[in-house]
Amino acid sequence: MGNLWIGRPGSMTEIDQAAKSFDRSSDLGVSEFKSLGGRVTVTRNQSPVRRLKLAWDLLAPAHARALDRLARRIDGSGPVFVVDPAAGNSLGLNQAAGTGIAGATDITGLAQWFRTSTTGTVAESTTAAGTFAFTAADATSTVAWRCVNTVGNFPAAPGMSVSFRAPTAIAALGTCRVGIDYKKADGTYISSAGADGPVVTGTAPAGAAYATPTARPGTAGTYSLAGACLTYGGAPEDGLAGEGLPPMSVTGYSDTPGRPLPYRNFSIDLVEVSSAAG
């Protein structure tokens, strides 16, 4: 499965021991009604709810303690985020497609992206509502991606491998450059990983809590934001559907002594939430 990172942004914990079970099922919210005549009517909630169930045998004590603190909310309330190496694209679904809610200027629309240069503009198409593009005014214009679920930067932790691929239209340019900016828990900039071309891979440095992907077309023009990909520990692909980093809450866990001690057998259940508190 590869390494798994779980926790609140700024306090991510690495679990490097493969789980014996890793259920990534989604509750589609589908219900059926069968009439007396035998016909079936199906209804479905607008947004499926994702669930995660993870279990380990003989988990290292330090890792078990970290999960125990999360499960019992010792370090505070609020949702947690699971950085899943099985996810192909951690950008939001609409964000990866370069789309959003028509007319929205918040994180559901225009605010999914922002410029990090003095020039350049992110704007909604005037001919295709809900479709967004970046206009580079010159060779220095650079666009960046916000994490839709955290409404800020993407979570990261020291030693974590992060890779990013530019949107399809920008990746096709021979002048493009991509990067990943690393920041502390308070948002202070630490350093960047950069590469000429459409793909960059970097390792989060000491003190890192966040990562922000960036793309610089290098040529003036207007470019669709569709096709971008952000991955943790994987190879980013062109046009891969976004899975996002949904906020999750712990709904149950088990913690039993392992043999030999002090190893522990641990499982944790999480469900995607709109918010979590207390």
Coordinates of C-alpha atoms in Angstrom, one line a residue:
M1 CA 0.0 0.0 0.0
G2 CA 2.9 2.3 0.6
N3 CA 3.2 4.9 3.4
L4 CA 0.0 6.4 4.8
W5 CA -0.2 9.8 6.4
I6 CA -3.1 10.7 8.7
G7 CA -3.9 13.6 11.0
R8 CA -4.7 17.3 11.0
P9 CA -2.7 19.6 8.8
G10 CA 0.4 20.6 10.6
S11 CA 0.5 17.4 12.7
M12 CA 0.5 14.6 10.1
T13 CA 1.6 11.2 11.3
E14 CA 3.3 8.7 9.0
I15 CA 2.1 5.1 9.3
D16 CA 4.8 3.1 7.3
Q17 CA 3.5 -0.3 8.2
A18 CA 1.1 -1.7 5.6
A19 CA -2.4 -2.2 6.9
K20 CA -3.7 -5.7 6.8
S21 CA -7.0 -4.3 5.6
F22 CA -7.7 -0.9 3.9
D23 CA -11.3 -0.4 2.9
R24 CA -11.9 2.7 0.7
S25 CA -15.6 2.1 0.1
S26 CA -18.0 4.9 -0.6
D27 CA -21.5 5.2 0.7
L28 CA -23.4 6.1 -2.4
G29 CA -26.6 7.1 -0.5
V30 CA -28.7 4.9 -2.9
S31 CA -32.1 3.6 -1.7
E32 CA -34.6 1.5 -3.5
F33 CA -38.4 1.5 -3.3
K34 CA -40.3 -1.4 -4.8
S35 CA -44.0 -0.8 -5.7
L36 CA -46.7 -3.5 -5.4
G37 CA -46.5 -3.8 -9.1
G38 CA -42.9 -4.8 -8.9
R39 CA -41.3 -1.7 -10.4
V40 CA -38.3 -0.2 -8.5
T41 CA -37.7 3.4 -7.9
V42 CA -34.1 4.4 -7.0
T43 CA -33.1 7.6 -5.2
R44 CA -29.6 8.8 -4.5
N45 CA -28.1 11.6 -2.4
Q46 CA -26.3 14.3 -4.4
S47 CA -22.9 13.6 -3.0
P48 CA -21.6 10.1 -2.1
V49 CA -20.0 9.9 1.4
R50 CA -16.6 8.2 1.6
R51 CA -15.6 5.9 4.4
L52 CA -12.2 4.4 5.4
K53 CA -11.6 1.4 7.6
L54 CA -7.9 0.6 8.4
A55 CA -6.5 -2.2 10.6
W56 CA -3.0 -3.2 11.6
D57 CA -1.5 -6.2 13.4
L58 CA 1.6 -5.6 15.5
L59 CA 1.6 -1.8 15.0
A60 CA 4.7 0.0 16.3
P61 CA 4.0 1.6 19.7
A62 CA 4.7 5.2 18.5
H63 CA 2.3 4.8 15.6
A64 CA -0.4 3.2 17.7
R65 CA -0.1 6.1 20.2
A66 CA -0.4 8.7 17.4
L67 CA -3.6 7.0 16.2
D68 CA -5.0 6.7 19.7
R69 CA -4.5 10.5 20.2
L70 CA -6.4 11.2 17.0
A71 CA -9.2 8.8 17.8
R72 CA -9.7 10.2 21.3
R73 CA -9.2 13.8 20.1
I74 CA -6.5 14.5 22.7
D75 CA -5.0 17.2 20.5
G76 CA -8.2 19.0 19.8
S77 CA -11.5 18.7 17.8
G78 CA -12.1 19.1 14.2
P79 CA -11.7 16.9 11.1
V80 CA -8.7 14.9 10.1
F81 CA -7.2 14.3 6.6
V82 CA -5.9 11.1 5.3
V83 CA -3.2 11.3 2.6
D84 CA -3.8 8.1 0.8
P85 CA -1.1 6.8 -1.6
A86 CA -3.9 4.8 -3.4
A87 CA -5.5 8.1 -4.5
G88 CA -4.3 9.0 -8.0
N89 CA -5.1 12.7 -7.8
S90 CA -5.6 14.6 -4.6
L91 CA -6.9 17.7 -6.3
G92 CA -10.7 18.2 -6.0
L93 CA -12.9 16.6 -8.6
N94 CA -13.9 19.9 -10.3
Q95 CA -10.5 21.5 -9.6
A96 CA -8.8 18.7 -11.6
A97 CA -11.2 19.3 -14.5
G98 CA -10.7 23.1 -14.4
T99 CA -14.3 23.7 -13.5
G100 CA -16.4 25.0 -10.6
I101 CA -19.8 26.5 -9.7
A102 CA -20.7 29.1 -12.3
G103 CA -20.3 32.6 -10.9
A104 CA -18.8 31.4 -7.6
T105 CA -15.8 33.4 -6.4
D106 CA -15.2 31.3 -3.3
I107 CA -13.4 27.9 -3.0
T108 CA -16.2 26.2 -5.0
G109 CA -15.3 28.3 -8.0
L110 CA -12.7 31.0 -8.7
A111 CA -10.8 30.7 -5.4
Q112 CA -9.6 27.2 -6.2
W113 CA -6.7 28.9 -7.9
F114 CA -4.6 32.1 -7.3
R115 CA -1.6 33.8 -8.8
T116 CA 1.8 33.9 -7.0
S117 CA 3.3 36.4 -9.4
T118 CA 2.7 40.1 -9.9
T119 CA 1.1 39.4 -13.3
G120 CA -1.5 36.9 -14.6
T121 CA -5.2 36.4 -14.0
V122 CA -7.5 33.5 -13.1
A123 CA -11.0 34.0 -14.6
E124 CA -14.2 32.2 -15.5
S125 CA -14.9 31.7 -19.2
T126 CA -17.3 34.2 -20.7
T127 CA -18.5 31.6 -23.1
A128 CA -18.5 28.4 -21.0
A129 CA -20.0 29.0 -17.6
G130 CA -18.2 27.2 -14.7
T131 CA -15.0 26.7 -16.7
F132 CA -11.8 28.5 -15.5
A133 CA -8.6 29.5 -17.2
F134 CA -5.3 31.2 -16.4
T135 CA -4.1 34.1 -18.5
A136 CA -0.4 34.6 -18.4
A137 CA 0.5 38.3 -19.2
D138 CA 4.2 37.5 -19.6
A139 CA 6.8 34.8 -19.1
T140 CA 6.8 35.2 -15.3
S141 CA 3.0 34.8 -14.7
T142 CA 2.4 31.8 -12.3
V143 CA -0.7 30.2 -11.0
A144 CA -1.1 28.1 -7.8
W145 CA -3.7 25.6 -6.5
R146 CA -5.6 25.8 -3.1
C147 CA -6.7 22.6 -1.3
V148 CA -10.5 22.7 -1.7
N149 CA -11.2 20.8 1.5
T150 CA -8.9 22.8 3.8
V151 CA -9.6 26.0 1.9
G152 CA -5.9 26.7 2.1
N153 CA -2.7 24.7 1.4
F154 CA -2.4 21.0 0.9
P155 CA -1.2 19.1 4.0
A156 CA 2.3 17.8 4.0
A157 CA 4.9 16.4 6.5
P158 CA 8.7 16.2 6.6
G159 CA 9.9 13.4 4.3
M160 CA 6.7 13.2 2.3
S161 CA 7.1 12.8 -1.4
V162 CA 4.7 15.2 -3.4
S163 CA 4.4 15.3 -7.2
F164 CA 2.5 17.7 -9.4
R165 CA 1.7 17.8 -13.1
A166 CA 0.6 21.0 -14.9
P167 CA -2.8 21.2 -16.6
T168 CA -2.8 19.7 -20.1
A169 CA -2.7 23.0 -22.0
I170 CA 0.2 24.3 -19.9
A171 CA 2.0 21.0 -20.0
A172 CA 2.1 21.1 -23.8
L173 CA 4.2 24.2 -23.8
G174 CA 8.0 23.9 -24.2
T175 CA 8.4 26.9 -21.9
C176 CA 6.4 25.7 -18.9
R177 CA 7.8 25.3 -15.4
V178 CA 6.2 23.7 -12.3
G179 CA 6.9 23.9 -8.6
I180 CA 5.9 22.9 -5.1
D181 CA 6.1 25.5 -2.3
Y182 CA 6.6 24.2 1.2
K183 CA 5.4 26.1 4.3
K184 CA 5.4 25.8 8.0
A185 CA 2.2 25.3 10.1
D186 CA 1.8 29.1 10.4
G187 CA 2.0 29.5 6.7
T188 CA 5.6 30.8 6.6
Y189 CA 7.4 29.9 3.4
I190 CA 10.3 27.4 3.8
S191 CA 11.5 26.4 0.3
S192 CA 10.4 25.2 -3.1
A193 CA 11.0 22.2 -5.4
G194 CA 10.9 23.2 -9.1
A195 CA 11.4 21.7 -12.5
D196 CA 11.4 22.8 -16.2
G197 CA 8.6 20.9 -17.9
P198 CA 5.2 19.6 -16.8
V199 CA 6.1 17.4 -13.8
V200 CA 7.9 18.1 -10.5
T201 CA 8.5 15.8 -7.5
G202 CA 9.8 17.1 -4.2
T203 CA 10.4 15.9 -0.7
A204 CA 8.9 17.9 2.1
P205 CA 11.7 19.5 4.2
A206 CA 12.0 19.6 8.0
G207 CA 9.3 21.8 9.5
A208 CA 7.0 21.5 6.6
A209 CA 3.2 21.3 7.2
Y210 CA 1.9 22.4 3.9
A211 CA 2.5 22.2 0.2
T212 CA 1.3 24.4 -2.6
P213 CA 1.6 23.4 -6.3
T214 CA 2.4 26.0 -8.9
A215 CA 2.6 26.2 -12.7
R216 CA 4.2 28.9 -14.9
P217 CA 3.3 28.7 -18.6
G218 CA 6.4 30.8 -19.6
T219 CA 4.5 32.1 -22.6
A220 CA 1.8 34.8 -22.6
G221 CA -1.7 33.5 -23.4
T222 CA -4.8 32.0 -21.9
Y223 CA -4.8 28.4 -20.8
S224 CA -7.4 26.0 -19.5
L225 CA -6.8 24.7 -16.0
A226 CA -8.1 21.2 -16.8
G227 CA -5.9 18.1 -16.4
A228 CA -3.7 19.0 -13.4
C229 CA -2.7 16.3 -11.0
L230 CA -1.3 16.3 -7.5
T231 CA -0.1 13.0 -6.0
Y232 CA 1.6 11.8 -2.7
G233 CA 4.2 9.2 -3.4
G234 CA 3.0 8.4 -6.9
A235 CA 3.4 9.5 -10.5
P236 CA 1.0 12.3 -11.6
E237 CA -0.9 11.5 -14.8
D238 CA -2.5 13.8 -17.3
G239 CA -6.3 14.3 -17.0
L240 CA -6.8 11.9 -14.0
A241 CA -10.1 12.5 -12.2
G242 CA -9.6 14.3 -8.9
E243 CA -10.4 12.5 -5.6
G244 CA -9.7 15.4 -3.2
L245 CA -8.7 15.2 0.4
P246 CA -12.1 14.9 2.2
P247 CA -12.3 16.0 5.8
M248 CA -13.0 12.9 7.9
S249 CA -14.1 12.2 11.5
V250 CA -13.2 9.1 13.5
T251 CA -16.3 7.1 14.3
G252 CA -14.7 4.2 16.1
Y253 CA -11.5 2.4 16.8
S254 CA -10.1 -0.7 18.5
D255 CA -6.8 -1.1 20.4
T256 CA -5.7 -4.4 21.8
P257 CA -2.3 -5.7 23.0
G258 CA -0.2 -7.5 20.4
R259 CA 2.2 -10.4 20.9
P260 CA 4.9 -9.6 21.7
L261 CA 4.4 -6.5 23.7
P262 CA 4.6 -3.5 23.4
Y263 CA 3.2 -3.9 19.8
R264 CA -0.5 -3.3 19.4
N265 CA -3.3 -4.4 17.1
F266 CA -5.2 -1.3 16.0
S267 CA -8.1 -0.4 13.7
I268 CA -9.7 2.9 13.0
D269 CA -13.0 3.9 11.2
L270 CA -13.5 7.2 9.5
V271 CA -16.3 8.8 7.6
E272 CA -16.3 11.9 5.4
V273 CA -18.0 14.9 7.1
S274 CA -19.0 18.5 6.4
S275 CA -17.6 19.4 9.8
A276 CA -16.5 17.8 13.1
A277 CA -16.3 19.3 16.6
G278 CA -16.2 18.5 20.2

